[in-house]
Amino acid sequence: MSNLPFTLPHCTDPATERLEVYSPADGRLHGSLDAIGYICDRHGAEAVSVAESANLAAYRTPMCPDGVRTCGQALVFAVSAGGAR
Ligand SMILES: [Zn+2]
């Protein structure tokens, strides 16, 4: 479903949080916003740790109230094309 460099935890619950996923660039921890993941309460902490184990920075933010995403969905903005690795 996504091209994330890691696998988000997922379930059938509605997402309650967004996970902003940044890849480092130019020595800054959050160089570019690469993806938004959608996660439920139960999977928030796990989602952060899988992102971090892929050397990405992840931040949890509250979902907008009218969001209709399911836990584990993701929106990927950038495909790393020979970038910072
Ligand atoms: Zn979940």
Coordinates of C-alpha atoms in Angstrom, one line a residue, residues 10-58:
H10 CA -1.7 -1.5 11.3
C11 CA -5.1 -2.8 12.3
T12 CA -8.7 -2.1 11.4
D13 CA -9.2 0.7 13.9
P14 CA -9.8 4.3 12.7
A15 CA -6.6 6.3 13.0
T16 CA -6.5 8.8 15.8
E17 CA -3.0 10.2 15.2
R18 CA -0.8 11.3 12.3
L19 CA 2.8 10.2 12.2
E20 CA 5.0 12.8 10.5
V21 CA 8.0 11.0 9.1
Y22 CA 11.1 12.9 8.3
S23 CA 14.3 11.8 6.8
P24 CA 17.6 13.5 7.8
A25 CA 19.2 15.9 5.4
D26 CA 22.2 18.1 5.6
G27 CA 22.9 17.0 9.1
R28 CA 19.5 18.1 10.4
L29 CA 17.4 15.5 12.0
H30 CA 14.2 16.5 10.2
G31 CA 15.4 17.5 6.8
S32 CA 12.5 16.6 4.7
L33 CA 8.9 15.5 5.4
D34 CA 8.7 12.3 3.5
A35 CA 5.5 10.8 4.6
I36 CA 2.5 10.9 6.8
G37 CA 1.3 7.7 8.5
Y38 CA -2.0 7.2 10.1
I39 CA -2.2 5.3 13.3
C40 CA -4.5 4.4 16.2
D41 CA -3.7 5.0 19.9
R42 CA -2.5 1.5 20.4
H43 CA 0.0 1.6 17.6
G44 CA 1.5 5.1 18.0
A45 CA 4.5 4.2 20.1
E46 CA 5.3 1.1 17.9
A47 CA 5.0 3.2 14.8
V48 CA 7.6 5.7 16.1
S49 CA 10.0 2.9 17.0
V50 CA 9.8 1.2 13.6
A51 CA 10.4 4.6 11.9
E52 CA 13.3 5.3 14.1
S53 CA 14.8 1.9 13.4
A54 CA 14.8 2.9 9.7
N55 CA 16.8 6.0 10.7
L56 CA 13.9 8.3 10.2
A57 CA 12.5 10.8 12.7
A58 CA 8.8 10.4 13.5

